[in-house]
Short mmCIF file of C-alpha atoms in Angstrom, two decimals:
data_model
loop_
_atom_site.label_atom_id
_atom_site.label_comp_id
_atom_site.label_asym_id
_atom_site.label_seq_id
_atom_site.Cartn_x
_atom_site.Cartn_y
_atom_site.Cartn_z
CA GLY A 1 -4.95 4.91 74.20
CA PHE A 2 -5.03 2.42 76.89
CA GLY A 3 -8.83 2.35 76.82
CA THR A 4 -8.92 0.96 73.50
CA ILE A 5 -6.53 -1.86 74.56
CA LEU A 6 -8.81 -2.59 77.43
CA HIS A 7 -11.86 -2.43 75.21
CA CYS A 8 -10.40 -4.88 72.74
CA SER A 9 -8.96 -7.29 75.36
CA GLY A 10 -12.02 -7.26 77.65
CA PRO A 11 -13.98 -9.93 75.96
CA PHE A 12 -10.85 -12.18 75.69
CA LEU A 13 -10.05 -11.82 79.32
CA PHE A 14 -13.59 -12.56 80.23
CA PHE A 15 -13.49 -15.89 78.53
CA CYS A 16 -10.08 -16.74 80.00
CA PHE A 17 -11.57 -16.04 83.56
CA GLU A 18 -14.56 -18.14 82.74
CA GLY A 19 -12.44 -20.96 81.49
CA ALA A 20 -10.17 -20.62 84.62
CA GLU A 21 -13.30 -20.98 86.74
CA ILE A 22 -14.45 -24.07 85.04
CA VAL A 23 -10.92 -25.64 85.53
CA VAL A 24 -10.77 -24.61 89.22
CA LEU A 25 -14.38 -25.99 89.82
CA SER A 26 -13.27 -29.30 88.43
CA VAL A 27 -10.32 -29.56 90.79
CA VAL A 28 -12.34 -28.18 93.76
CA GLY A 29 -15.11 -30.66 92.97
CA LEU A 30 -12.75 -33.66 93.19
CA LEU A 31 -11.37 -32.29 96.52
CA LEU A 32 -14.93 -31.68 98.00
CA GLN A 33 -15.98 -35.13 96.79
CA CYS A 34 -13.29 -36.70 99.03
CA ASP A 35 -13.53 -34.23 101.93
CA TRP A 36 -17.35 -33.96 102.11
CA ASP A 37 -18.11 -37.50 100.87
CA LEU A 38 -20.24 -36.10 97.88
CA THR A 39 -21.54 -38.25 95.16
CA THR A 40 -20.68 -37.81 91.50
CA PHE A 41 -24.14 -36.27 90.93
CA GLU A 42 -23.56 -33.62 93.70
CA VAL A 43 -20.17 -32.60 92.20
CA SER A 44 -21.78 -32.42 88.79
CA ALA A 45 -24.71 -30.38 90.12
CA LEU A 46 -22.32 -27.88 91.64
CA GLN A 47 -20.67 -27.27 88.21
CA VAL A 48 -24.00 -27.24 86.22
CA ASN A 49 -25.31 -24.81 88.86
CA VAL A 50 -22.64 -22.31 88.09
CA MET A 51 -23.39 -22.44 84.40
CA ALA A 52 -27.22 -22.11 85.16
CA GLY A 53 -26.27 -19.09 87.38
CA ILE A 54 -24.42 -17.53 84.49
CA ALA A 55 -27.19 -17.96 82.08
CA PHE A 56 -29.87 -16.49 84.22
CA ALA A 57 -27.65 -13.69 85.59
CA SER A 58 -26.67 -12.56 82.14
CA LEU A 59 -30.36 -12.12 81.15
CA PHE A 60 -31.08 -10.42 84.45
CA PHE A 61 -28.21 -8.03 84.39
CA ALA A 62 -28.53 -7.37 80.69
CA HIS A 63 -32.06 -5.92 81.43
CA LEU A 64 -30.69 -3.79 84.39
CA GLY A 65 -27.85 -2.53 82.22
CA ASP A 66 -30.25 -1.21 79.64
CA ARG A 67 -32.34 0.44 82.25
CA PHE A 68 -29.75 1.88 84.58
CA GLY A 69 -26.59 1.94 82.37
CA ARG A 70 -23.67 -0.57 82.27
CA ARG A 71 -21.31 1.16 84.67
CA PRO A 72 -23.52 0.98 87.80
CA VAL A 73 -24.58 -2.61 87.02
CA CYS A 74 -21.10 -3.77 86.48
CA LEU A 75 -19.97 -2.18 89.65
CA VAL A 76 -22.81 -3.78 91.66
CA SER A 77 -22.13 -7.15 89.93
CA ALA A 78 -18.44 -7.01 90.52
CA ILE A 79 -18.87 -6.24 94.28
CA GLY A 80 -21.61 -8.91 94.61
CA VAL A 81 -19.44 -11.61 92.95
CA THR A 82 -16.43 -10.65 95.02
CA VAL A 83 -18.54 -10.81 98.47
CA VAL A 84 -20.31 -13.99 97.55
CA GLY A 85 -17.28 -15.53 96.14
CA LEU A 86 -15.40 -14.98 99.33
CA GLY A 87 -18.50 -16.55 101.07
CA CYS A 88 -17.93 -19.74 98.92
CA GLY A 89 -14.49 -20.02 100.49
CA PHE A 90 -16.21 -20.30 104.09
CA ALA A 91 -18.99 -22.42 103.06
CA ASP A 92 -19.08 -25.62 105.26
CA ARG A 93 -22.15 -27.36 103.92
CA TYR A 94 -23.06 -28.52 100.50
CA TRP A 95 -26.36 -26.85 100.16
CA LEU A 96 -24.66 -23.35 101.20
CA LEU A 97 -21.98 -23.80 98.65
CA PHE A 98 -24.59 -24.79 96.10
CA LEU A 99 -26.65 -21.58 96.77
CA LEU A 100 -23.56 -19.38 96.87
CA ARG A 101 -22.22 -20.81 93.53
CA LEU A 102 -25.67 -20.21 91.97
CA VAL A 103 -25.45 -16.54 93.03
CA VAL A 104 -21.85 -16.25 91.93
CA GLY A 105 -22.65 -17.63 88.57
#
């Protein structure tokens, strides 16, 4: 049924979304560099920060998924990423965006 299609296409869509985030971050990084007068190091730190957040969050949420089940952990994760991601859109300081992007990662 349709669940099989979602189960098989889920990992592919995940990689597509991660790739899209990297592309968006590179464009947004250039815009922020001009608007906020960021150095190249600060823009690179934002991008590395997201990847570090992904690495640490995957280990943390994998443990929680084993303990409480994948469904509730995925639901909490999706809600958290949505709320914090919206917060990134309203960040007006570099350090705030840096911390929010770490949490989103």
